[in-house]
Amino acid sequence: QLMEQREKGKVDLTQFKKSLKDIATNPIILGILAGMIFSICKIPLPQIVIKTTNNLGCLATPLALIALGASFEGRKALAKIKPTVICTVVKLLVLPAIFLPIAIQMGFRDEKLVGILIMLGAPTTVSSFIMAKNMNHEGVLTSSVIVSTTFLSSVSITFFLFLLKNWGLI
């Protein structure tokens, strides 16, 4: 029995290597690295590349939302309602409730404090669903969290903005 417990805690080296490879070949990470290289090296891009990239960027979120909506499975999502609610509450209420007072203590005010609120309380990004799918995850919990945080973030952000405004911090 002790041997079984040791084997359960043991890292599967093959799976670990596959995870590292998946992270290293993730298109989002590769795109960020390419952009950083161009930025650091100050390599000028032709206007056509800039315009094309901007147009694709404008389409990325709507297309990802369409893909998420098309693959959303309500019955499977209901089966994962408890973790969805926990993730949503943590993302939209707990994180801002913990870190906004810290930011206030550090002296952040006005637009900087609003920026921190948005970073803390924004909905879960659609790219997390795409990443989950690329890593062979079914994506039910991910899509459920995206949908719930997208719907409820308008209420939670408005609530925190109301508090910050009433306390004279913004």
mmCIF file of C-alpha atoms in Angstrom:
data_model
loop_
_atom_site.group_PDB
_atom_site.id
_atom_site.type_symbol
_atom_site.label_atom_id
_atom_site.label_comp_id
_atom_site.label_asym_id
_atom_site.label_seq_id
_atom_site.Cartn_x
_atom_site.Cartn_y
_atom_site.Cartn_z
ATOM 1 C CA GLN A 1 0.000 0.000 0.000
ATOM 2 C CA LEU A 2 2.888 2.359 0.760
ATOM 3 C CA MET A 3 4.333 1.651 -2.683
ATOM 4 C CA GLU A 4 0.987 2.579 -4.285
ATOM 5 C CA GLN A 5 0.967 5.909 -2.422
ATOM 6 C CA ARG A 6 4.533 6.643 -3.552
ATOM 7 C CA GLU A 7 3.627 5.848 -7.150
ATOM 8 C CA LYS A 8 0.590 8.162 -6.978
ATOM 9 C CA GLY A 9 2.783 11.038 -5.807
ATOM 10 C CA LYS A 10 5.417 10.286 -8.424
ATOM 11 C CA VAL A 11 5.686 12.629 -11.396
ATOM 12 C CA ASP A 12 5.026 10.982 -14.730
ATOM 13 C CA LEU A 13 8.076 12.186 -16.682
ATOM 14 C CA THR A 14 6.470 11.508 -20.067
ATOM 15 C CA GLN A 15 3.389 13.527 -19.157
ATOM 16 C CA PHE A 16 5.574 16.304 -17.723
ATOM 17 C CA LYS A 17 7.604 16.533 -20.953
ATOM 18 C CA LYS A 18 4.393 16.576 -23.012
ATOM 19 C CA SER A 19 3.021 19.409 -20.854
ATOM 20 C CA LEU A 20 6.206 21.430 -21.320
ATOM 21 C CA LYS A 21 6.055 20.846 -25.087
ATOM 22 C CA ASP A 22 2.386 21.913 -25.178
ATOM 23 C CA ILE A 23 3.224 25.116 -23.300
ATOM 24 C CA ALA A 24 6.225 25.858 -25.523
ATOM 25 C CA THR A 25 4.224 25.338 -28.725
ATOM 26 C CA ASN A 26 1.093 27.183 -27.592
ATOM 27 C CA PRO A 27 0.176 29.649 -30.385
ATOM 28 C CA ILE A 28 -0.711 32.401 -27.903
ATOM 29 C CA ILE A 29 2.660 32.145 -26.173
ATOM 30 C CA LEU A 30 4.502 31.947 -29.500
ATOM 31 C CA GLY A 31 2.668 35.056 -30.712
ATOM 32 C CA ILE A 32 3.582 36.960 -27.544
ATOM 33 C CA LEU A 33 7.237 35.941 -27.898
ATOM 34 C CA ALA A 34 7.317 36.982 -31.555
ATOM 35 C CA GLY A 35 5.772 40.337 -30.685
ATOM 36 C CA MET A 36 8.286 40.879 -27.881
ATOM 37 C CA ILE A 37 11.193 40.112 -30.212
ATOM 38 C CA PHE A 38 9.920 42.606 -32.800
ATOM 39 C CA SER A 39 9.355 45.198 -30.074
ATOM 40 C CA ILE A 40 12.705 44.749 -28.316
ATOM 41 C CA CYS A 41 14.655 44.707 -31.587
ATOM 42 C CA LYS A 42 12.622 47.698 -32.831
ATOM 43 C CA ILE A 43 11.945 45.925 -36.120
ATOM 44 C CA PRO A 44 9.543 48.079 -38.155
ATOM 45 C CA LEU A 45 6.582 46.267 -39.626
ATOM 46 C CA PRO A 46 5.083 47.169 -43.002
ATOM 47 C CA GLN A 47 1.750 49.003 -42.800
ATOM 48 C CA ILE A 48 -0.064 46.093 -44.449
ATOM 49 C CA VAL A 49 1.097 43.738 -41.669
ATOM 50 C CA ILE A 50 -0.009 46.221 -38.990
ATOM 51 C CA LYS A 51 -3.430 46.722 -40.607
ATOM 52 C CA THR A 52 -3.954 42.975 -41.114
ATOM 53 C CA THR A 53 -2.926 42.211 -37.536
ATOM 54 C CA ASN A 54 -5.243 44.916 -36.174
ATOM 55 C CA ASN A 55 -8.160 43.560 -38.233
ATOM 56 C CA LEU A 56 -7.490 40.008 -37.050
ATOM 57 C CA GLY A 57 -7.221 41.280 -33.482
ATOM 58 C CA CYS A 58 -10.644 42.897 -33.773
ATOM 59 C CA LEU A 59 -12.113 39.604 -34.967
ATOM 60 C CA ALA A 60 -10.390 37.314 -32.469
ATOM 61 C CA THR A 61 -12.674 37.804 -29.466
ATOM 62 C CA PRO A 62 -15.988 37.671 -31.386
ATOM 63 C CA LEU A 63 -14.870 34.544 -33.248
ATOM 64 C CA ALA A 64 -13.723 32.911 -30.018
ATOM 65 C CA LEU A 65 -17.073 33.764 -28.389
ATOM 66 C CA ILE A 66 -18.892 32.223 -31.349
ATOM 67 C CA ALA A 67 -16.778 29.057 -31.039
ATOM 68 C CA LEU A 68 -17.426 28.952 -27.309
ATOM 69 C CA GLY A 69 -21.165 29.447 -27.800
ATOM 70 C CA ALA A 70 -21.340 26.768 -30.483
ATOM 71 C CA SER A 71 -19.607 24.224 -28.276
ATOM 72 C CA PHE A 72 -21.354 25.187 -25.011
ATOM 73 C CA GLU A 73 -23.132 22.173 -23.540
ATOM 74 C CA GLY A 74 -25.753 23.281 -21.021
ATOM 75 C CA ARG A 75 -26.371 19.872 -19.448
ATOM 76 C CA LYS A 76 -22.682 19.200 -18.892
ATOM 77 C CA ALA A 77 -22.281 22.747 -17.574
ATOM 78 C CA LEU A 78 -25.042 22.192 -15.015
ATOM 79 C CA ALA A 79 -23.193 19.115 -13.786
ATOM 80 C CA LYS A 80 -20.244 21.406 -12.974
ATOM 81 C CA ILE A 81 -22.287 24.200 -11.394
ATOM 82 C CA LYS A 82 -20.528 24.088 -8.006
ATOM 83 C CA PRO A 83 -16.971 24.636 -9.312
ATOM 84 C CA THR A 84 -18.350 27.204 -11.779
ATOM 85 C CA VAL A 85 -19.937 29.213 -8.961
ATOM 86 C CA ILE A 86 -16.786 28.968 -6.839
ATOM 87 C CA CYS A 87 -14.554 30.127 -9.713
ATOM 88 C CA THR A 88 -16.937 32.960 -10.568
ATOM 89 C CA VAL A 89 -17.169 34.211 -6.983
ATOM 90 C CA VAL A 90 -13.392 34.076 -6.544
ATOM 91 C CA LYS A 91 -12.747 35.837 -9.869
ATOM 92 C CA LEU A 92 -15.339 38.584 -9.553
ATOM 93 C CA LEU A 93 -15.619 39.200 -5.800
ATOM 94 C CA VAL A 94 -12.820 37.628 -3.758
ATOM 95 C CA LEU A 95 -9.840 38.825 -5.809
ATOM 96 C CA PRO A 96 -11.024 42.464 -5.937
ATOM 97 C CA ALA A 97 -12.012 42.353 -2.247
ATOM 98 C CA ILE A 98 -8.529 41.176 -1.279
ATOM 99 C CA PHE A 99 -6.347 43.212 -3.613
ATOM 100 C CA LEU A 100 -8.206 46.532 -3.948
ATOM 101 C CA PRO A 101 -7.608 47.417 -0.266
ATOM 102 C CA ILE A 102 -3.925 46.543 -0.755
ATOM 103 C CA ALA A 103 -3.776 48.808 -3.832
ATOM 104 C CA ILE A 104 -5.495 51.585 -1.871
ATOM 105 C CA GLN A 105 -2.978 51.189 0.964
ATOM 106 C CA MET A 106 -0.179 51.418 -1.604
ATOM 107 C CA GLY A 107 -1.564 54.784 -2.717
ATOM 108 C CA PHE A 108 -3.295 53.929 -5.989
ATOM 109 C CA ARG A 109 -6.141 56.303 -6.868
ATOM 110 C CA ASP A 110 -8.306 57.437 -9.763
ATOM 111 C CA GLU A 111 -7.658 55.822 -13.171
ATOM 112 C CA LYS A 112 -4.868 53.608 -11.813
ATOM 113 C CA LEU A 113 -7.218 52.162 -9.208
ATOM 114 C CA VAL A 114 -9.899 51.627 -11.853
ATOM 115 C CA GLY A 115 -7.303 49.850 -14.010
ATOM 116 C CA ILE A 116 -6.465 47.549 -11.114
ATOM 117 C CA LEU A 117 -10.167 46.853 -10.561
ATOM 118 C CA ILE A 118 -10.609 45.949 -14.224
ATOM 119 C CA MET A 119 -7.589 43.634 -14.162
ATOM 120 C CA LEU A 120 -8.885 41.935 -11.024
ATOM 121 C CA GLY A 121 -12.588 41.742 -11.817
ATOM 122 C CA ALA A 122 -12.723 41.347 -15.589
ATOM 123 C CA PRO A 123 -14.394 38.251 -17.002
ATOM 124 C CA THR A 124 -12.304 35.190 -17.666
ATOM 125 C CA THR A 125 -10.851 35.534 -21.149
ATOM 126 C CA VAL A 126 -12.073 33.490 -24.070
ATOM 127 C CA SER A 127 -8.480 32.572 -24.828
ATOM 128 C CA SER A 128 -8.533 30.316 -21.755
ATOM 129 C CA PHE A 129 -11.211 28.220 -23.492
ATOM 130 C CA ILE A 130 -9.072 28.008 -26.631
ATOM 131 C CA MET A 131 -6.054 27.022 -24.547
ATOM 132 C CA ALA A 132 -8.096 24.368 -22.722
ATOM 133 C CA LYS A 133 -9.253 22.921 -26.042
ATOM 134 C CA ASN A 134 -5.691 22.974 -27.426
ATOM 135 C CA MET A 135 -4.574 20.976 -24.394
ATOM 136 C CA ASN A 136 -7.231 18.318 -25.101
ATOM 137 C CA HIS A 137 -9.503 19.389 -22.253
ATOM 138 C CA GLU A 138 -13.220 19.138 -22.928
ATOM 139 C CA GLY A 139 -13.632 22.776 -21.866
ATOM 140 C CA VAL A 140 -17.011 22.490 -20.115
ATOM 141 C CA LEU A 141 -15.867 24.090 -16.862
ATOM 142 C CA THR A 142 -13.800 26.669 -18.717
ATOM 143 C CA SER A 143 -16.704 27.692 -20.941
ATOM 144 C CA SER A 144 -19.073 27.778 -17.958
ATOM 145 C CA VAL A 145 -16.748 30.109 -16.053
ATOM 146 C CA ILE A 146 -16.326 32.347 -19.096
ATOM 147 C CA VAL A 147 -20.088 32.591 -19.609
ATOM 148 C CA SER A 148 -20.857 33.238 -15.936
ATOM 149 C CA THR A 149 -18.073 35.783 -15.399
ATOM 150 C CA THR A 150 -18.991 37.567 -18.634
ATOM 151 C CA PHE A 151 -22.625 37.915 -17.554
ATOM 152 C CA LEU A 152 -21.924 38.833 -13.937
ATOM 153 C CA SER A 153 -18.842 41.048 -14.297
ATOM 154 C CA SER A 154 -20.954 44.036 -15.296
ATOM 155 C CA VAL A 155 -22.709 43.797 -11.925
ATOM 156 C CA SER A 156 -19.576 43.172 -9.844
ATOM 157 C CA ILE A 157 -17.455 45.854 -11.540
ATOM 158 C CA THR A 158 -20.304 48.361 -11.193
ATOM 159 C CA PHE A 159 -20.592 47.447 -7.511
ATOM 160 C CA PHE A 160 -16.877 47.999 -6.867
ATOM 161 C CA LEU A 161 -16.887 51.228 -8.892
ATOM 162 C CA PHE A 162 -19.815 52.434 -6.775
ATOM 163 C CA LEU A 163 -17.892 51.664 -3.577
ATOM 164 C CA LEU A 164 -14.703 53.338 -4.778
ATOM 165 C CA LYS A 165 -16.634 56.412 -5.935
ATOM 166 C CA ASN A 166 -18.530 56.693 -2.636
ATOM 167 C CA TRP A 167 -15.298 56.432 -0.674
ATOM 168 C CA GLY A 168 -13.788 59.232 -2.777
ATOM 169 C CA LEU A 169 -11.034 57.069 -4.224
ATOM 170 C CA ILE A 170 -11.945 57.653 -7.864
#
